[in-house]
Amino acid sequence: MAEMAIKKKRPKNLDLPTIRLPLPGILSIIHRISGAALFLLLPFLLWLFESSLSSAETFASFKAVVDHGLVKIILLGLIWFYMHHFCAGIRYLLLDVHIGVDLKEAILSSKIVFGVSIALTLIVGVQVLW
């Protein structure tokens, strides 16, 4: 009997590229990546902010760098990371109090998080960067 419990049928070859995560799983992975990126970039962003406030010359030089198109795209990505992490964090707080735990509700709330975070990114990005 003990041998039967030990010898469970398990996959022999787990082909990771063919595994399709559900939307809540993708949301969870992006939430973790965005949190780690924001945490690691926080000292750099605070240094940039402090440097830009130190004098008018450094502010002008940072403004010239931010006016470049590639930098705007990178900053737009950082804004999306923040918005996504914030919205997904609210979703996880609701899950902690057992709101939206069922599969259909979880998929719907994942779609809402993606939609709201993209909309907020566009609103804030237009206000801040252009």
C-alpha positions as CSV (number, residue, x, y, z in Angstrom):
1,M,0.0,0.0,0.0
2,A,2.8,2.4,0.9
3,E,4.5,1.7,-2.5
4,M,1.3,2.7,-4.3
5,A,1.2,6.0,-2.5
6,I,4.8,6.8,-3.4
7,K,4.5,5.8,-7.1
8,K,2.2,8.5,-8.3
9,K,1.9,9.1,-12.0
10,R,4.0,12.2,-12.6
11,P,5.0,13.9,-15.8
12,K,8.3,12.6,-17.2
13,N,9.0,15.6,-19.4
14,L,7.6,19.0,-18.3
15,D,7.8,21.1,-21.5
16,L,7.6,24.6,-20.1
17,P,7.0,26.5,-23.4
18,T,3.9,24.5,-24.0
19,I,2.3,25.1,-20.6
20,R,-0.4,27.8,-20.8
21,L,-0.9,29.7,-17.6
22,P,-4.4,31.1,-16.9
23,L,-4.7,34.9,-16.8
24,P,-4.6,35.1,-13.0
25,G,-1.3,33.2,-13.1
26,I,0.2,35.6,-15.7
27,L,-1.0,38.5,-13.5
28,S,0.7,37.0,-10.5
29,I,4.0,36.6,-12.3
30,I,3.9,40.2,-13.7
31,H,2.9,41.5,-10.2
32,R,6.0,39.8,-8.7
33,I,8.3,41.1,-11.5
34,S,7.0,44.6,-11.2
35,G,7.4,44.6,-7.5
36,A,11.0,43.4,-7.7
37,A,11.8,46.0,-10.4
38,L,10.2,48.8,-8.5
39,F,12.1,47.8,-5.3
40,L,15.4,47.5,-7.1
41,L,15.0,50.8,-9.0
42,L,13.7,52.8,-6.1
43,P,17.2,54.0,-4.9
44,F,18.1,55.1,-8.5
45,L,14.7,56.9,-8.9
46,L,15.1,58.7,-5.6
47,W,18.6,59.7,-6.5
48,L,17.4,61.1,-9.8
49,F,14.6,63.0,-8.1
50,E,16.9,64.4,-5.4
51,S,19.5,65.4,-8.1
52,S,16.8,67.1,-10.2
53,L,15.8,69.2,-7.2
54,S,19.3,70.3,-6.3
55,S,19.7,73.0,-8.9
56,A,18.1,74.5,-12.0
57,E,21.0,73.2,-14.2
58,T,20.6,69.6,-13.2
59,F,16.8,69.8,-13.6
60,A,17.4,71.2,-17.2
61,S,19.8,68.4,-18.0
62,F,17.4,65.7,-16.7
63,K,14.6,67.4,-18.6
64,A,16.7,67.2,-21.8
65,V,17.3,63.5,-21.2
66,V,13.6,62.8,-20.5
67,D,12.6,64.5,-23.8
68,H,14.2,61.7,-25.7
69,G,11.7,59.3,-27.2
70,L,13.4,56.1,-25.9
71,V,13.6,57.5,-22.4
72,K,9.9,58.3,-22.6
73,I,9.1,54.7,-23.5
74,I,11.2,53.4,-20.6
75,L,9.5,55.8,-18.2
76,L,6.1,54.8,-19.6
77,G,7.0,51.2,-18.8
78,L,8.0,52.1,-15.3
79,I,4.7,53.9,-14.9
80,W,2.9,50.8,-16.1
81,F,4.9,48.7,-13.7
82,Y,3.7,50.9,-10.8
83,M,0.1,51.1,-11.9
84,H,-0.1,47.3,-12.5
85,H,1.5,46.6,-9.2
86,F,-0.9,49.0,-7.4
87,C,-4.0,47.6,-9.1
88,A,-3.0,44.0,-8.7
89,G,-2.2,44.7,-5.0
90,I,-5.7,45.9,-4.5
91,R,-7.0,42.7,-6.2
92,Y,-4.9,40.6,-3.9
93,L,-6.2,42.5,-0.9
94,L,-9.8,41.7,-2.0
95,L,-8.7,38.0,-2.5
96,D,-7.4,38.0,1.1
97,V,-10.9,38.9,2.3
98,H,-12.4,36.2,0.0
99,I,-13.8,38.5,-2.6
100,G,-13.4,37.2,-6.2
101,V,-12.0,33.8,-5.2
102,D,-14.0,31.8,-7.7
103,L,-12.4,31.0,-11.1
104,K,-14.7,33.2,-13.2
105,E,-14.4,36.1,-10.8
106,A,-10.7,35.7,-10.6
107,I,-10.4,35.8,-14.4
108,L,-12.7,38.9,-14.6
109,S,-10.7,40.7,-11.9
110,S,-7.5,39.9,-13.7
111,K,-8.9,41.4,-16.9
112,I,-10.0,44.5,-14.9
113,V,-6.6,44.9,-13.4
114,F,-4.9,44.8,-16.8
115,G,-7.5,47.2,-18.3
116,V,-7.4,49.7,-15.4
117,S,-3.6,49.6,-15.2
118,I,-3.2,50.3,-18.9
119,A,-5.8,53.1,-18.8
120,L,-4.1,54.7,-15.7
121,T,-0.7,54.4,-17.4
122,L,-2.0,56.2,-20.5
123,I,-3.6,59.0,-18.4
124,V,-0.6,59.5,-16.1
125,G,1.9,59.1,-19.0
126,V,0.2,61.7,-21.1
127,Q,0.0,64.1,-18.1
128,V,3.6,63.6,-17.0
129,L,5.6,62.9,-20.2
130,W,3.9,64.9,-22.9
